[in-house]
PDB file of C-alpha atoms in Angstrom:
ATOM      1  CA  MET A 131       0.000   0.000   0.000  1.00  0.00           C
ATOM      2  CA  SER A 132       3.019   2.274   0.347  1.00  0.00           C
ATOM      3  CA  ASN A 133       2.966   3.296  -3.311  1.00  0.00           C
ATOM      4  CA  ILE A 134      -0.741   4.183  -3.162  1.00  0.00           C
ATOM      5  CA  MET A 135      -0.230   7.329  -1.084  1.00  0.00           C
ATOM      6  CA  PRO A 136       1.665   9.225  -3.843  1.00  0.00           C
ATOM      7  CA  LEU A 137      -1.135   8.268  -6.251  1.00  0.00           C
ATOM      8  CA  ILE A 138      -3.795   9.570  -3.840  1.00  0.00           C
ATOM      9  CA  ARG A 139      -1.780  12.755  -3.380  1.00  0.00           C
ATOM     10  CA  ASN A 140      -1.570  13.145  -7.152  1.00  0.00           C
ATOM     11  CA  GLU A 141      -5.331  12.617  -7.558  1.00  0.00           C
ATOM     12  CA  THR A 142      -6.033  15.089  -4.743  1.00  0.00           C
ATOM     13  CA  ILE A 143      -3.962  17.761  -6.481  1.00  0.00           C
ATOM     14  CA  LYS A 144      -5.843  17.137  -9.730  1.00  0.00           C
ATOM     15  CA  MET A 145      -9.192  17.357  -7.947  1.00  0.00           C
ATOM     16  CA  VAL A 146      -8.260  20.600  -6.183  1.00  0.00           C
ATOM     17  CA  LYS A 147      -7.300  22.155  -9.528  1.00  0.00           C
ATOM     18  CA  LYS A 148     -10.715  21.411 -11.056  1.00  0.00           C
ATOM     19  CA  LYS A 149     -12.887  24.506 -11.429  1.00  0.00           C
ATOM     20  CA  ARG A 150     -16.091  22.479 -11.111  1.00  0.00           C
ATOM     21  CA  LEU A 151     -15.210  21.698  -7.471  1.00  0.00           C
ATOM     22  CA  TYR A 152     -15.349  25.404  -6.629  1.00  0.00           C
ATOM     23  CA  ILE A 153     -18.483  25.836  -8.729  1.00  0.00           C
ATOM     24  CA  ILE A 154     -20.192  23.362  -6.384  1.00  0.00           C
ATOM     25  CA  PHE A 155     -19.388  25.564  -3.381  1.00  0.00           C
ATOM     26  CA  ILE A 156     -20.470  28.684  -5.298  1.00  0.00           C
ATOM     27  CA  VAL A 157     -23.796  27.018  -6.197  1.00  0.00           C
ATOM     28  CA  LEU A 158     -24.369  26.221  -2.530  1.00  0.00           C
ATOM     29  CA  ALA A 159     -23.387  29.743  -1.475  1.00  0.00           C
ATOM     30  CA  VAL A 160     -25.857  31.242  -3.989  1.00  0.00           C
ATOM     31  CA  LEU A 161     -28.819  28.890  -3.575  1.00  0.00           C
ATOM     32  CA  VAL A 162     -28.859  28.569   0.220  1.00  0.00           C
ATOM     33  CA  PRO A 163     -29.456  32.343   0.741  1.00  0.00           C
ATOM     34  CA  MET A 164     -32.315  32.145  -1.779  1.00  0.00           C
ATOM     35  CA  PHE A 165     -33.974  29.318   0.142  1.00  0.00           C
ATOM     36  CA  THR A 166     -33.273  31.092   3.420  1.00  0.00           C
ATOM     37  CA  TYR A 167     -34.985  34.237   2.133  1.00  0.00           C
ATOM     38  CA  ALA A 168     -37.990  32.192   0.944  1.00  0.00           C
ATOM     39  CA  GLN A 169     -38.187  30.514   4.371  1.00  0.00           C
ATOM     40  CA  MET A 170     -37.962  33.899   6.095  1.00  0.00           C
ATOM     41  CA  LYS A 171     -40.852  35.329   4.035  1.00  0.00           C
ATOM     42  CA  SER A 172     -42.934  32.215   4.725  1.00  0.00           C
ATOM     43  CA  ALA A 173     -42.251  32.541   8.465  1.00  0.00           C
ATOM     44  CA  GLU A 174     -43.219  36.244   8.358  1.00  0.00           C
ATOM     45  CA  ASN A 175     -46.490  35.480   6.571  1.00  0.00           C
ATOM     46  CA  ASN A 176     -47.374  32.753   9.064  1.00  0.00           C
ATOM     47  CA  ARG A 177     -46.477  35.040  11.983  1.00  0.00           C
ATOM     48  CA  ASP A 178     -48.799  37.739  10.633  1.00  0.00           C
ATOM     49  CA  LYS A 179     -51.556  35.210   9.966  1.00  0.00           C
ATOM     50  CA  PHE A 180     -51.408  33.273  13.239  1.00  0.00           C
ATOM     51  CA  GLY A 181     -49.953  35.922  15.559  1.00  0.00           C
ATOM     52  CA  GLY A 182     -46.846  33.856  16.279  1.00  0.00           C
ATOM     53  CA  ASP A 183     -48.905  30.968  17.747  1.00  0.00           C
ATOM     54  CA  TRP A 184     -47.278  27.838  16.239  1.00  0.00           C
ATOM     55  CA  ARG A 185     -49.994  25.570  17.731  1.00  0.00           C
ATOM     56  CA  LEU A 186     -52.659  27.478  15.802  1.00  0.00           C
ATOM     57  CA  GLU A 187     -50.541  27.274  12.638  1.00  0.00           C
ATOM     58  CA  LEU A 188     -49.999  23.523  13.061  1.00  0.00           C
ATOM     59  CA  GLN A 189     -53.694  22.921  13.792  1.00  0.00           C
ATOM     60  CA  GLN A 190     -54.613  24.849  10.644  1.00  0.00           C
ATOM     61  CA  ALA A 191     -52.217  22.687   8.588  1.00  0.00           C
ATOM     62  CA  ILE A 192     -53.841  19.563  10.058  1.00  0.00           C
ATOM     63  CA  THR A 193     -57.345  20.873   9.285  1.00  0.00           C
ATOM     64  CA  ASP A 194     -56.390  21.800   5.693  1.00  0.00           C
ATOM     65  CA  ASN A 195     -55.017  18.320   5.075  1.00  0.00           C
ATOM     66  CA  GLN A 196     -58.054  16.673   6.691  1.00  0.00           C
ATOM     67  CA  ASN A 197     -60.364  18.684   4.414  1.00  0.00           C
ATOM     68  CA  SER A 198     -58.399  17.650   1.312  1.00  0.00           C
ATOM     69  CA  LEU A 199     -58.903  13.955   2.132  1.00  0.00           C
ATOM     70  CA  GLY A 200     -62.575  14.252   1.180  1.00  0.00           C
ATOM     71  CA  SER A 201     -61.837  15.798  -2.230  1.00  0.00           C
ATOM     72  CA  ASP A 202     -62.117  13.618  -5.342  1.00  0.00           C
ATOM     73  CA  ARG A 203     -59.562  15.836  -7.090  1.00  0.00           C
ATOM     74  CA  VAL A 204     -56.757  14.705  -4.773  1.00  0.00           C
ATOM     75  CA  PRO A 205     -55.156  11.427  -6.012  1.00  0.00           C
ATOM     76  CA  GLU A 206     -55.274   8.473  -3.626  1.00  0.00           C
ATOM     77  CA  GLU A 207     -51.458   8.384  -3.359  1.00  0.00           C
ATOM     78  CA  TYR A 208     -51.326  11.988  -2.124  1.00  0.00           C
ATOM     79  CA  LYS A 209     -54.095  11.194   0.348  1.00  0.00           C
ATOM     80  CA  LYS A 210     -51.862   8.516   1.907  1.00  0.00           C
ATOM     81  CA  TYR A 211     -49.035  11.032   2.390  1.00  0.00           C
ATOM     82  CA  ARG A 212     -51.439  13.548   3.909  1.00  0.00           C
ATOM     83  CA  THR A 213     -52.934  10.958   6.254  1.00  0.00           C
ATOM     84  CA  VAL A 214     -49.489  10.078   7.589  1.00  0.00           C
ATOM     85  CA  TYR A 215     -48.582  13.785   7.843  1.00  0.00           C
ATOM     86  CA  ILE A 216     -51.752  14.500   9.863  1.00  0.00           C
ATOM     87  CA  GLN A 217     -50.997  11.735  12.351  1.00  0.00           C
ATOM     88  CA  GLN A 218     -47.411  12.901  12.822  1.00  0.00           C
ATOM     89  CA  MET A 219     -48.371  16.567  13.280  1.00  0.00           C
ATOM     90  CA  GLN A 220     -51.040  15.580  15.808  1.00  0.00           C
ATOM     91  CA  TYR A 221     -48.358  13.712  17.758  1.00  0.00           C
ATOM     92  CA  TYR A 222     -46.146  16.823  17.787  1.00  0.00           C
ATOM     93  CA  LEU A 223     -49.118  18.937  18.863  1.00  0.00           C
ATOM     94  CA  GLU A 224     -50.088  16.582  21.694  1.00  0.00           C
ATOM     95  CA  ASN A 225     -46.478  16.583  22.950  1.00  0.00           C
ATOM     96  CA  ASP A 226     -46.177  20.387  22.727  1.00  0.00           C
ATOM     97  CA  VAL A 227     -43.225  20.372  20.290  1.00  0.00           C
ATOM     98  CA  ASN A 228     -43.005  22.715  17.300  1.00  0.00           C
ATOM     99  CA  PRO A 229     -41.432  20.625  14.469  1.00  0.00           C
ATOM    100  CA  LYS A 230     -40.761  23.728  12.391  1.00  0.00           C
ATOM    101  CA  GLU A 231     -39.400  26.097  15.013  1.00  0.00           C
ATOM    102  CA  PRO A 232     -37.458  28.674  12.947  1.00  0.00           C
ATOM    103  CA  ASN A 233     -33.725  28.451  13.653  1.00  0.00           C
ATOM    104  CA  GLY A 234     -30.551  27.662  11.735  1.00  0.00           C
ATOM    105  CA  VAL A 235     -30.470  24.016  12.826  1.00  0.00           C
ATOM    106  CA  THR A 236     -34.072  23.308  11.773  1.00  0.00           C
ATOM    107  CA  PHE A 237     -33.510  25.019   8.408  1.00  0.00           C
ATOM    108  CA  THR A 238     -30.374  22.939   7.830  1.00  0.00           C
ATOM    109  CA  ARG A 239     -32.225  19.728   8.705  1.00  0.00           C
ATOM    110  CA  GLU A 240     -35.126  20.516   6.381  1.00  0.00           C
ATOM    111  CA  PHE A 241     -32.902  21.715   3.526  1.00  0.00           C
ATOM    112  CA  MET A 242     -30.699  18.618   3.594  1.00  0.00           C
ATOM    113  CA  ASN A 243     -33.765  16.389   3.888  1.00  0.00           C
ATOM    114  CA  ASN A 244     -35.142  17.864   0.663  1.00  0.00           C
ATOM    115  CA  ALA A 245     -31.744  17.922  -1.078  1.00  0.00           C
ATOM    116  CA  VAL A 246     -30.753  14.275  -0.651  1.00  0.00           C
ATOM    117  CA  GLY A 247     -32.966  12.934  -3.469  1.00  0.00           C
ATOM    118  CA  LEU A 248     -31.589  15.048  -6.322  1.00  0.00           C
ATOM    119  CA  PHE A 249     -29.671  18.206  -5.404  1.00  0.00           C
ATOM    120  CA  ILE A 250     -26.822  16.590  -3.435  1.00  0.00           C
ATOM    121  CA  PRO A 251     -26.464  13.662  -5.928  1.00  0.00           C
ATOM    122  CA  LEU A 252     -26.165  16.178  -8.802  1.00  0.00           C
ATOM    123  CA  LEU A 253     -23.365  17.989  -6.960  1.00  0.00           C
ATOM    124  CA  ILE A 254     -21.585  14.693  -6.327  1.00  0.00           C
ATOM    125  CA  MET A 255     -22.042  13.634  -9.936  1.00  0.00           C
ATOM    126  CA  ALA A 256     -20.292  16.814 -11.106  1.00  0.00           C
ATOM    127  CA  ILE A 257     -16.953  15.656  -9.673  1.00  0.00           C
ATOM    128  CA  ALA A 258     -17.361  11.883 -10.094  1.00  0.00           C
ATOM    129  CA  SER A 259     -18.470  11.616 -13.714  1.00  0.00           C
ATOM    130  CA  ASP A 260     -15.161  12.535 -15.331  1.00  0.00           C
ATOM    131  CA  LEU A 261     -12.604  10.929 -13.046  1.00  0.00           C
ATOM    132  CA  VAL A 262     -11.639   8.333 -15.662  1.00  0.00           C
ATOM    133  CA  SER A 263     -13.461   9.402 -18.827  1.00  0.00           C
ATOM    134  CA  GLY A 264     -12.046  12.932 -18.476  1.00  0.00           C
ATOM    135  CA  GLU A 265      -8.493  11.578 -18.465  1.00  0.00           C
ATOM    136  CA  ARG A 266      -9.243   9.396 -21.475  1.00  0.00           C
ATOM    137  CA  THR A 267     -10.586  12.441 -23.321  1.00  0.00           C
ATOM    138  CA  THR A 268      -7.454  14.502 -22.598  1.00  0.00           C
ATOM    139  CA  GLY A 269      -5.109  11.547 -23.019  1.00  0.00           C
ATOM    140  CA  THR A 270      -3.488  11.895 -19.561  1.00  0.00           C
ATOM    141  CA  ILE A 271      -4.605   8.367 -18.663  1.00  0.00           C
ATOM    142  CA  LYS A 272      -1.893   6.998 -21.004  1.00  0.00           C
ATOM    143  CA  MET A 273       0.845   8.759 -19.058  1.00  0.00           C
ATOM    144  CA  LEU A 274      -0.632   7.530 -15.770  1.00  0.00           C
ATOM    145  CA  LEU A 275      -0.796   3.884 -16.868  1.00  0.00           C
ATOM    146  CA  THR A 276       2.769   3.833 -18.178  1.00  0.00           C
ATOM    147  CA  ARG A 277       4.016   4.083 -14.576  1.00  0.00           C
ATOM    148  CA  PRO A 278       5.188   0.832 -12.902  1.00  0.00           C
ATOM    149  CA  VAL A 279       2.034   0.658 -10.767  1.00  0.00           C
ATOM    150  CA  LYS A 280      -0.731  -1.908 -11.032  1.00  0.00           C
ATOM    151  CA  ARG A 281      -3.910  -0.646 -12.644  1.00  0.00           C
ATOM    152  CA  TRP A 282      -6.126  -1.537  -9.694  1.00  0.00           C
ATOM    153  CA  LYS A 283      -3.990   0.688  -7.493  1.00  0.00           C
ATOM    154  CA  VAL A 284      -4.422   3.576  -9.916  1.00  0.00           C
ATOM    155  CA  LEU A 285      -8.189   3.120  -9.834  1.00  0.00           C
ATOM    156  CA  LEU A 286      -8.239   2.644  -6.061  1.00  0.00           C
ATOM    157  CA  SER A 287      -6.391   5.944  -5.579  1.00  0.00           C
ATOM    158  CA  LYS A 288      -9.050   7.704  -7.661  1.00  0.00           C
ATOM    159  CA  LEU A 289     -11.822   6.067  -5.634  1.00  0.00           C
ATOM    160  CA  VAL A 290     -10.279   7.005  -2.274  1.00  0.00           C
ATOM    161  CA  THR A 291      -9.818  10.599  -3.445  1.00  0.00           C
ATOM    162  CA  LEU A 292     -13.412  10.702  -4.664  1.00  0.00           C
ATOM    163  CA  ILE A 293     -14.787   9.524  -1.310  1.00  0.00           C
ATOM    164  CA  MET A 294     -12.643  12.125   0.478  1.00  0.00           C
ATOM    165  CA  PHE A 295     -14.091  14.951  -1.611  1.00  0.00           C
ATOM    166  CA  VAL A 296     -17.629  13.575  -1.369  1.00  0.00           C
ATOM    167  CA  SER A 297     -17.255  13.796   2.419  1.00  0.00           C
ATOM    168  CA  ILE A 298     -15.960  17.377   2.128  1.00  0.00           C
ATOM    169  CA  ILE A 299     -18.935  18.388  -0.044  1.00  0.00           C
ATOM    170  CA  VAL A 300     -21.492  16.871   2.361  1.00  0.00           C
ATOM    171  CA  VAL A 301     -19.895  18.524   5.397  1.00  0.00           C
ATOM    172  CA  SER A 302     -19.567  21.834   3.513  1.00  0.00           C
ATOM    173  CA  ALA A 303     -23.258  21.743   2.572  1.00  0.00           C
ATOM    174  CA  TYR A 304     -24.184  21.414   6.256  1.00  0.00           C
ATOM    175  CA  ILE A 305     -21.814  24.203   7.318  1.00  0.00           C
ATOM    176  CA  ILE A 306     -22.945  26.620   4.567  1.00  0.00           C
ATOM    177  CA  CYS A 307     -26.618  25.965   5.378  1.00  0.00           C
ATOM    178  CA  TYR A 308     -26.135  26.466   9.101  1.00  0.00           C
ATOM    179  CA  VAL A 309     -23.950  29.580   8.849  1.00  0.00           C
ATOM    180  CA  ILE A 310     -26.157  31.389   6.298  1.00  0.00           C
ATOM    181  CA  SER A 311     -29.570  30.430   7.716  1.00  0.00           C
ATOM    182  CA  GLY A 312     -28.341  30.970  11.281  1.00  0.00           C
ATOM    183  CA  ALA A 313     -27.543  34.592  10.439  1.00  0.00           C
ATOM    184  CA  VAL A 314     -31.276  35.071   9.759  1.00  0.00           C
ATOM    185  CA  PHE A 315     -33.012  32.671  12.158  1.00  0.00           C
ATOM    186  CA  GLY A 316     -30.398  32.397  14.920  1.00  0.00           C
ATOM    187  CA  TYR A 317     -27.889  29.694  15.712  1.00  0.00           C
ATOM    188  CA  LYS A 318     -29.772  28.023  18.570  1.00  0.00           C
ATOM    189  CA  GLY A 319     -31.833  24.844  18.263  1.00  0.00           C
ATOM    190  CA  PHE A 320     -29.362  21.985  18.772  1.00  0.00           C
ATOM    191  CA  GLY A 321     -31.158  20.855  21.939  1.00  0.00           C
ATOM    192  CA  MET A 322     -34.669  21.063  20.473  1.00  0.00           C
ATOM    193  CA  PRO A 323     -36.480  17.680  20.661  1.00  0.00           C
ATOM    194  CA  ILE A 324     -37.286  15.885  17.403  1.00  0.00           C
ATOM    195  CA  PHE A 325     -39.403  12.751  17.291  1.00  0.00           C
ATOM    196  CA  THR A 326     -38.137   9.720  15.420  1.00  0.00           C
ATOM    197  CA  GLY A 327     -39.198   6.076  15.285  1.00  0.00           C
ATOM    198  CA  PHE A 328     -42.459   6.593  13.380  1.00  0.00           C
ATOM    199  CA  LYS A 329     -43.369   3.393  11.566  1.00  0.00           C
ATOM    200  CA  VAL A 330     -45.809   3.589   8.667  1.00  0.00           C
ATOM    201  CA  VAL A 331     -48.163   0.590   8.486  1.00  0.00           C
ATOM    202  CA  GLY A 332     -50.447   0.939   5.482  1.00  0.00           C
ATOM    203  CA  THR A 333     -51.865   4.432   5.860  1.00  0.00           C
ATOM    204  CA  ASP A 334     -51.535   4.455   9.668  1.00  0.00           C
ATOM    205  CA  VAL A 335     -48.552   5.453  11.785  1.00  0.00           C
ATOM    206  CA  ASP A 336     -47.348   3.097  14.524  1.00  0.00           C
ATOM    207  CA  LEU A 337     -46.353   5.358  17.435  1.00  0.00           C
ATOM    208  CA  SER A 338     -45.186   2.602  19.797  1.00  0.00           C
ATOM    209  CA  ALA A 339     -41.470   3.154  19.038  1.00  0.00           C
ATOM    210  CA  VAL A 340     -41.564   6.957  18.757  1.00  0.00           C
ATOM    211  CA  HIS A 341     -39.086   8.740  20.994  1.00  0.00           C
ATOM    212  CA  ALA A 342     -37.579  12.202  21.239  1.00  0.00           C
ATOM    213  CA  VAL A 343     -33.929  12.923  20.432  1.00  0.00           C
ATOM    214  CA  ASP A 344     -32.035  16.195  20.538  1.00  0.00           C
ATOM    215  CA  GLN A 345     -31.885  17.883  17.169  1.00  0.00           C
ATOM    216  CA  TRP A 346     -28.064  17.684  17.088  1.00  0.00           C
ATOM    217  CA  LEU A 347     -28.270  13.885  17.356  1.00  0.00           C
ATOM    218  CA  TYR A 348     -30.988  13.746  14.704  1.00  0.00           C
ATOM    219  CA  LEU A 349     -28.802  15.923  12.460  1.00  0.00           C
ATOM    220  CA  LEU A 350     -25.872  13.549  13.004  1.00  0.00           C
ATOM    221  CA  MET A 351     -27.964  10.495  12.036  1.00  0.00           C
ATOM    222  CA  GLN A 352     -29.309  12.337   9.009  1.00  0.00           C
ATOM    223  CA  ALA A 353     -25.778  13.366   7.949  1.00  0.00           C
ATOM    224  CA  GLY A 354     -24.617   9.744   8.152  1.00  0.00           C
ATOM    225  CA  LEU A 355     -27.425   8.604   5.861  1.00  0.00           C
ATOM    226  CA  ILE A 356     -26.830  11.451   3.406  1.00  0.00           C
ATOM    227  CA  TRP A 357     -23.112  10.650   3.352  1.00  0.00           C
ATOM    228  CA  PHE A 358     -23.907   6.995   2.580  1.00  0.00           C
ATOM    229  CA  VAL A 359     -26.262   7.992  -0.270  1.00  0.00           C
ATOM    230  CA  SER A 360     -23.637  10.401  -1.644  1.00  0.00           C
ATOM    231  CA  VAL A 361     -20.912   7.731  -1.627  1.00  0.00           C
ATOM    232  CA  ILE A 362     -23.154   5.250  -3.469  1.00  0.00           C
ATOM    233  CA  VAL A 363     -24.063   7.856  -6.109  1.00  0.00           C
ATOM    234  CA  ALA A 364     -20.361   8.723  -6.453  1.00  0.00           C
ATOM    235  CA  ILE A 365     -19.442   5.047  -6.949  1.00  0.00           C
ATOM    236  CA  LEU A 366     -22.141   4.638  -9.605  1.00  0.00           C
ATOM    237  CA  ALA A 367     -20.947   7.770 -11.440  1.00  0.00           C
ATOM    238  CA  PHE A 368     -17.397   6.454 -11.065  1.00  0.00           C
ATOM    239  CA  MET A 369     -18.413   3.187 -12.801  1.00  0.00           C
ATOM    240  CA  VAL A 370     -20.082   5.066 -15.657  1.00  0.00           C
ATOM    241  CA  SER A 371     -16.921   7.150 -16.014  1.00  0.00           C
ATOM    242  CA  VAL A 372     -14.919   3.931 -16.442  1.00  0.00           C
ATOM    243  CA  LEU A 373     -17.381   2.426 -18.939  1.00  0.00           C
ATOM    244  CA  VAL A 374     -17.775   5.372 -21.334  1.00  0.00           C
ATOM    245  CA  ARG A 375     -15.097   7.400 -23.080  1.00  0.00           C
ATOM    246  CA  SER A 376     -16.868  10.739 -23.123  1.00  0.00           C
ATOM    247  CA  THR A 377     -17.286  12.923 -20.039  1.00  0.00           C
ATOM    248  CA  ALA A 378     -20.412  14.506 -21.538  1.00  0.00           C
ATOM    249  CA  ALA A 379     -21.986  11.076 -22.077  1.00  0.00           C
ATOM    250  CA  SER A 380     -21.069  10.069 -18.523  1.00  0.00           C
ATOM    251  CA  ILE A 381     -22.757  13.175 -17.068  1.00  0.00           C
ATOM    252  CA  VAL A 382     -25.875  12.757 -19.239  1.00  0.00           C
ATOM    253  CA  ILE A 383     -26.285   9.091 -18.224  1.00  0.00           C
ATOM    254  CA  MET A 384     -26.062   9.840 -14.510  1.00  0.00           C
ATOM    255  CA  MET A 385     -28.241  12.946 -14.754  1.00  0.00           C
ATOM    256  CA  ALA A 386     -30.920  11.004 -16.629  1.00  0.00           C
ATOM    257  CA  ALA A 387     -30.834   8.228 -14.017  1.00  0.00           C
ATOM    258  CA  LEU A 388     -31.156  10.674 -11.099  1.00  0.00           C
ATOM    259  CA  ILE A 389     -33.983  12.703 -12.662  1.00  0.00           C
ATOM    260  CA  ALA A 390     -35.785   9.488 -13.626  1.00  0.00           C
ATOM    261  CA  GLY A 391     -35.482   8.423 -10.002  1.00  0.00           C
ATOM    262  CA  THR A 392     -37.225  11.594  -8.838  1.00  0.00           C
ATOM    263  CA  ILE A 393     -40.106  10.921 -11.247  1.00  0.00           C
ATOM    264  CA  LEU A 394     -40.289   7.232 -10.353  1.00  0.00           C
ATOM    265  CA  THR A 395     -40.381   7.993  -6.624  1.00  0.00           C
ATOM    266  CA  ASN A 396     -43.655   9.842  -7.203  1.00  0.00           C
ATOM    267  CA  MET A 397     -45.108   7.319  -9.650  1.00  0.00           C
ATOM    268  CA  ALA A 398     -43.789   3.908  -8.634  1.00  0.00           C
ATOM    269  CA  ALA A 399     -46.299   3.017  -5.912  1.00  0.00           C
ATOM    270  CA  SER A 400     -47.971   0.407  -8.128  1.00  0.00           C
ATOM    271  CA  TRP A 401     -44.708  -0.854  -9.705  1.00  0.00           C
ATOM    272  CA  GLN A 402     -43.399  -3.129  -6.959  1.00  0.00           C
ATOM    273  CA  SER A 403     -40.133  -4.187  -8.642  1.00  0.00           C
ATOM    274  CA  ALA A 404     -39.078  -0.504  -8.944  1.00  0.00           C
ATOM    275  CA  LYS A 405     -38.041  -0.686  -5.277  1.00  0.00           C
ATOM    276  CA  TYR A 406     -34.865  -2.505  -6.386  1.00  0.00           C
ATOM    277  CA  LEU A 407     -33.698   0.513  -8.430  1.00  0.00           C
ATOM    278  CA  PHE A 408     -31.057   2.570  -6.650  1.00  0.00           C
ATOM    279  CA  MET A 409     -32.672   5.920  -7.464  1.00  0.00           C
ATOM    280  CA  VAL A 410     -35.923   5.002  -5.679  1.00  0.00           C
ATOM    281  CA  ASN A 411     -33.960   4.350  -2.461  1.00  0.00           C
ATOM    282  CA  LEU A 412     -32.022   7.618  -2.169  1.00  0.00           C
ATOM    283  CA  GLU A 413     -34.216   9.478   0.319  1.00  0.00           C
ATOM    284  CA  LEU A 414     -33.038   7.594   3.401  1.00  0.00           C
ATOM    285  CA  PRO A 415     -33.622  10.465   5.899  1.00  0.00           C
ATOM    286  CA  ASP A 416     -37.374  10.113   5.268  1.00  0.00           C
ATOM    287  CA  TYR A 417     -37.248   6.917   7.314  1.00  0.00           C
ATOM    288  CA  LEU A 418     -35.982   8.923  10.298  1.00  0.00           C
ATOM    289  CA  SER A 419     -38.828  11.435  10.077  1.00  0.00           C
ATOM    290  CA  GLY A 420     -41.417   8.703   9.451  1.00  0.00           C
ATOM    291  CA  GLY A 421     -42.323   9.615   5.878  1.00  0.00           C
ATOM    292  CA  LEU A 422     -44.376   7.252   3.716  1.00  0.00           C
ATOM    293  CA  PRO A 423     -41.988   5.058   1.630  1.00  0.00           C
ATOM    294  CA  PRO A 424     -42.282   5.341  -2.188  1.00  0.00           C
ATOM    295  CA  ILE A 425     -43.406   1.699  -2.389  1.00  0.00           C
ATOM    296  CA  GLU A 426     -45.185  -0.231   0.316  1.00  0.00           C
ATOM    297  CA  GLY A 427     -42.924  -2.648   2.183  1.00  0.00           C
ATOM    298  CA  MET A 428     -39.747  -0.543   1.866  1.00  0.00           C
ATOM    299  CA  ASN A 429     -37.917   0.372   5.068  1.00  0.00           C
ATOM    300  CA  LEU A 430     -34.505   1.689   6.126  1.00  0.00           C
ATOM    301  CA  GLY A 431     -32.854  -1.755   6.232  1.00  0.00           C
ATOM    302  CA  PHE A 432     -34.190  -2.661   2.802  1.00  0.00           C
ATOM    303  CA  SER A 433     -32.968   0.585   1.208  1.00  0.00           C
ATOM    304  CA  LEU A 434     -29.522   0.275   2.823  1.00  0.00           C
ATOM    305  CA  ILE A 435     -29.166  -3.269   1.452  1.00  0.00           C
ATOM    306  CA  VAL A 436     -30.336  -2.273  -2.055  1.00  0.00           C
ATOM    307  CA  LEU A 437     -27.930   0.674  -2.195  1.00  0.00           C
ATOM    308  CA  SER A 438     -25.067  -1.463  -0.837  1.00  0.00           C
ATOM    309  CA  VAL A 439     -25.645  -4.106  -3.521  1.00  0.00           C
ATOM    310  CA  TRP A 440     -25.636  -1.431  -6.239  1.00  0.00           C
ATOM    311  CA  GLY A 441     -22.438   0.050  -4.785  1.00  0.00           C
ATOM    312  CA  ILE A 442     -20.596  -3.283  -4.526  1.00  0.00           C
ATOM    313  CA  ALA A 443     -21.690  -4.354  -8.031  1.00  0.00           C
ATOM    314  CA  SER A 444     -20.515  -1.017  -9.438  1.00  0.00           C
ATOM    315  CA  LEU A 445     -17.096  -1.407  -7.799  1.00  0.00           C
ATOM    316  CA  ILE A 446     -16.689  -4.934  -9.181  1.00  0.00           C
ATOM    317  CA  VAL A 447     -17.605  -3.779 -12.710  1.00  0.00           C
ATOM    318  CA  SER A 448     -15.327  -0.730 -12.456  1.00  0.00           C
ATOM    319  CA  PHE A 449     -12.231  -2.673 -11.387  1.00  0.00           C
ATOM    320  CA  LEU A 450     -12.847  -5.557 -13.825  1.00  0.00           C
ATOM    321  CA  VAL A 451     -13.274  -3.233 -16.797  1.00  0.00           C
ATOM    322  CA  PHE A 452     -10.399  -0.917 -15.865  1.00  0.00           C
ATOM    323  CA  THR A 453      -7.910  -3.742 -15.325  1.00  0.00           C
ATOM    324  CA  LYS A 454      -8.954  -5.969 -18.248  1.00  0.00           C
ATOM    325  CA  ARG A 455     -10.037  -3.632 -21.035  1.00  0.00           C
ATOM    326  CA  ASP A 456      -7.719  -1.792 -23.375  1.00  0.00           C
ATOM    327  CA  ILE A 457      -8.260   1.634 -21.823  1.00  0.00           C
ATOM    328  CA  LEU A 458      -5.472   3.247 -23.841  1.00  0.00           C
ATOM    329  CA  ASN A 459      -7.262   3.038 -27.201  1.00  0.00           C
TER     330      ASN A 459
END
């Protein structure tokens, strides 16, 4: 392993020199203030409407969703989501906890929860999709493979570097969200209780395992799941980068898969076998908050196993192709 470290160092230098890495941070620094401003205006409107009484606001949200359940214009699938939402909000109301208390920590939790399905994977894809194909396009892969180092070590150094930068991006997203939103809503909220352990059974919520955790602990669990999702997406993009010669084709393939996953998540309730697709299993933090799974029967353990299988299979394909195929032509 001693000759891997110089390779990792070399890959790190190449990654740091890429402009797209800094574009990712710029995108976060531009978009997070926009979402923060939108959240601030929403909070102001609700404060004017309900006089700052969060219980009244939550009760109104419950009533609105209850009224929509009787409408024929609301699809049955949306009614299931609203039924689960009503039961969860009633639990928060009965236990005197405001799930949307405006502060930097709550904003960060909500933003990352919404970003894990598409936004974060797209950022990860931007650095993972050209790790090998980009070097084949420019021809630098030939110079790399002429060194007296086994090919699997070359690929392993790229993979290790990729996981390092995926971790940096996930942590940076949390820090940027917290710092920017905290400047508007305040930096308190780490000790606020959040309920987890909701178990969806059909259209009902099993409350027997529900318990309160501090928001900092919830945030830590959420970050672990988002990091896992990000690594799997990075490994898949890494495999595509090995399989295709063109960076553009690599990006288009991954982008199409991720966007298709977003559409399938909303439409796949009646397509049972879709639960084995990686893109339908990306929203792992929903299991923490007790959201309705995209397909009945899915749970956190199932999604972790499906994503792990996709990740392991992608690694096997990547190393087999890279070590056996004539990459130089």
